[in-house]
Amino acid sequence: MLQDIDRILFSREQIAARVHQLASEIAATFTDTTSGVTLVTILSGSIIFLADLIRNLPIRMKIGLVTVSSYKGATTTGTTPRLLKDLDLDIRGDHVLLIDDILDTGRTLRLVQNELQALQPASIHTGVLLRKSTAPADIHVDFVGFDVEDVFVVGYGLDYNDHYRNYPHIGVLRRELYQPQPDAAS
Ligand code: XMP
């Protein structure tokens, strides 16, 4: 696994410190909600982020999970995402915090934000651990862990072909692993 990582972007210590800060920002935003917050998380890339975030968030909460189709093996979002698993939670009137691992093209968040809106929550805020520099400006996010350049990142829950989720840092995958180099002979 380690030989597949080109460089570390954020170490586990940097991530832990930022997640702690992010939780404070989130807690400060939701101080007025007596009913608490409903966290809706997009699987599977957010699992470790969610686990760390909620343990830093001393507020009343419910947790719901949704699954969105991903682009298996590819590193660009060429296809339109679909909801594979609906939210099995009634969020009508709730203050929702939607959590995702990374905002890239924005298609995933746009899909889930629209689906949630239809369920008539009181409010929707959105938080992502990472936001790529190429993300469209019209996707609204309230909380961002780190802004990153347009590289393929893995680790801390983020995968490539379902691997590297257990890598404790956030690293850049070696380019030749996801972008085959042109054949020198051709
Ligand atoms: P979009 O393009 O819809 O992408 O904003 C969101 C989802 O795509 C996955 N994704 C990545 N996963 N490294 C990953 O491990 C990346 O650099 C990356 N870019 C996008 C991720 O599942 C995210 O929720």
XYZ file of C-alpha atoms and ligand atoms in Angstrom:
210
model
C 0.000 0.000 0.000
C 2.647 2.534 1.030
C 4.524 2.234 -2.259
C 1.371 3.324 -4.125
C 1.250 6.691 -2.378
C 3.118 9.487 -4.130
C 3.082 11.890 -1.167
C 1.197 12.657 1.983
C -1.053 15.712 1.719
C -2.356 15.683 5.294
C -0.946 13.565 8.098
C -3.171 11.796 10.614
C -2.183 14.433 13.190
C -3.156 17.294 10.868
C -6.454 15.580 10.087
C -7.238 15.003 13.766
C -6.555 18.657 14.590
C -8.690 19.933 11.715
C -11.584 17.568 12.474
C -11.526 18.813 16.062
C -11.720 22.455 14.859
C -14.438 21.600 12.362
C -16.523 19.996 15.096
C -16.259 23.225 17.119
C -17.429 25.257 14.113
C -20.351 22.865 13.599
C -21.310 22.793 17.280
C -21.320 26.604 17.362
C -23.700 26.673 14.388
C -26.215 24.317 15.946
C -26.390 25.711 19.477
C -30.012 26.875 19.066
C -31.519 23.602 17.921
C -33.078 21.912 20.962
C -34.030 18.924 18.839
C -30.413 18.488 17.792
C -29.034 17.682 14.381
C -29.588 14.869 11.916
C -26.331 13.924 10.256
C -26.803 12.363 6.850
C -23.641 10.717 5.607
C -22.783 9.498 2.142
C -21.174 6.062 2.237
C -18.531 4.742 2.075
C -15.764 7.312 1.781
C -16.994 9.316 4.778
C -16.968 6.519 7.341
C -13.774 7.431 9.154
C -14.440 11.170 8.921
C -17.929 10.615 10.382
C -16.617 8.416 13.194
C -14.040 11.011 14.220
C -16.306 14.012 13.722
C -19.214 12.764 15.843
C -16.940 11.882 18.740
C -15.867 15.536 18.780
C -19.455 16.794 18.599
C -21.173 16.935 21.980
C -24.627 17.736 20.572
C -27.825 15.712 20.372
C -27.853 13.887 17.027
C -29.351 11.224 14.847
C -27.379 9.588 12.057
C -28.662 8.475 8.674
C -26.736 6.867 5.842
C -27.204 7.013 2.097
C -25.333 5.257 -0.663
C -24.618 6.835 -4.013
C -23.330 4.937 -7.023
C -19.647 5.554 -7.518
C -17.365 5.303 -10.487
C -15.683 2.005 -9.780
C -12.059 2.007 -10.770
C -12.199 5.339 -12.507
C -10.891 8.534 -11.046
C -13.117 10.978 -12.809
C -16.830 11.339 -12.423
C -17.909 10.681 -15.976
C -21.286 9.229 -15.072
C -24.302 10.686 -13.350
C -24.503 9.369 -9.793
C -27.633 7.552 -8.607
C -28.960 6.982 -5.124
C -28.463 3.270 -4.367
C -29.732 3.296 -0.803
C -32.361 5.741 0.398
C -32.328 7.376 3.762
C -34.337 5.191 6.152
C -34.989 8.065 8.527
C -37.789 10.622 8.709
C -36.067 14.026 8.497
C -39.169 16.213 8.071
C -38.643 19.306 10.223
C -35.099 18.274 11.201
C -31.951 20.351 11.032
C -29.824 18.264 8.694
C -26.063 18.239 8.311
C -25.065 16.410 5.136
C -21.556 14.948 5.336
C -19.388 13.788 2.446
C -15.726 12.937 2.081
C -14.805 15.049 -0.920
C -16.410 17.618 -3.173
C -15.072 17.058 -6.663
C -17.421 17.709 -9.604
C -20.283 18.327 -7.175
C -22.638 15.857 -8.854
C -22.941 13.681 -5.759
C -23.717 16.516 -3.378
C -26.137 18.120 -5.801
C -28.041 14.830 -6.091
C -28.237 14.203 -2.358
C -29.022 17.837 -1.468
C -31.982 17.695 -3.875
C -33.183 14.340 -2.506
C -33.022 15.639 1.059
C -34.770 18.884 0.186
C -37.730 16.863 -1.063
C -38.062 15.292 2.404
C -38.838 18.725 3.900
C -36.204 19.181 6.607
C -36.162 22.462 8.561
C -32.683 23.241 7.201
C -29.791 21.618 5.346
C -26.156 22.412 6.009
C -23.352 20.589 4.224
C -19.858 19.640 5.384
C -17.039 17.997 3.451
C -13.637 16.890 4.589
C -11.989 17.878 1.314
C -12.878 20.282 -1.478
C -11.018 20.145 -4.763
C -9.844 23.398 -6.316
C -11.828 22.468 -9.438
C -15.173 22.131 -7.606
C -17.950 24.253 -9.103
C -18.676 27.425 -7.171
C -22.445 26.943 -7.264
C -22.396 23.948 -4.898
C -22.991 25.311 -1.446
C -20.932 23.863 1.414
C -20.926 25.331 4.910
C -17.998 23.431 6.423
C -14.770 22.418 4.651
C -11.920 20.511 6.263
C -9.211 21.153 3.681
C -9.027 22.617 0.203
C -6.972 20.404 -2.095
C -5.544 20.656 -5.563
C -7.009 18.521 -8.350
C -5.219 15.244 -7.614
C -6.618 11.816 -6.777
C -6.453 11.348 -3.047
C -6.828 8.207 -0.959
C -6.714 7.243 2.688
C -8.718 8.146 5.800
C -11.731 6.405 4.261
C -11.155 7.474 0.667
C -10.556 4.661 -1.761
C -9.376 3.713 -5.181
C -11.056 0.491 -6.325
C -12.061 -0.080 -2.678
C -8.445 -0.066 -1.491
C -6.483 2.378 0.694
C -9.412 3.298 2.980
C -7.325 2.165 5.955
C -4.327 4.343 5.065
C -4.278 6.686 8.075
C -3.139 9.833 6.266
C -4.600 11.519 3.189
C -2.212 10.908 0.326
C -1.947 11.373 -3.401
C -2.195 8.137 -5.346
C 0.673 7.583 -7.768
C -0.574 8.835 -11.093
C 0.472 5.771 -13.114
C -1.871 3.627 -11.001
C -4.963 5.423 -12.221
C -3.779 7.065 -15.426
C -1.944 4.460 -17.512
C 1.095 6.041 -19.137
C 1.152 6.126 -22.954
C 3.041 3.203 -24.404
C 6.541 4.467 -25.211
C 6.644 2.301 -28.353
C 3.483 3.741 -29.872
P -18.274 14.355 -7.176
O -17.479 14.428 -8.456
O -19.670 13.834 -7.389
O -17.479 13.274 -6.377
O -18.214 15.638 -6.383
C -17.823 12.933 -5.119
C -17.460 11.511 -4.840
O -16.472 11.018 -5.752
C -15.473 10.335 -5.070
N -14.196 11.050 -5.327
C -13.011 10.676 -4.889
N -12.642 9.625 -4.156
N -10.412 10.348 -4.215
C -11.347 9.466 -3.832
O -11.003 8.511 -3.129
C -10.678 11.437 -4.959
O -9.779 12.221 -5.297
C -12.064 11.597 -5.315
N -12.713 12.535 -6.033
C -14.027 12.158 -6.008
C -15.876 10.339 -3.617
O -16.548 9.128 -3.344
C -16.846 11.460 -3.480
O -17.845 11.244 -2.513
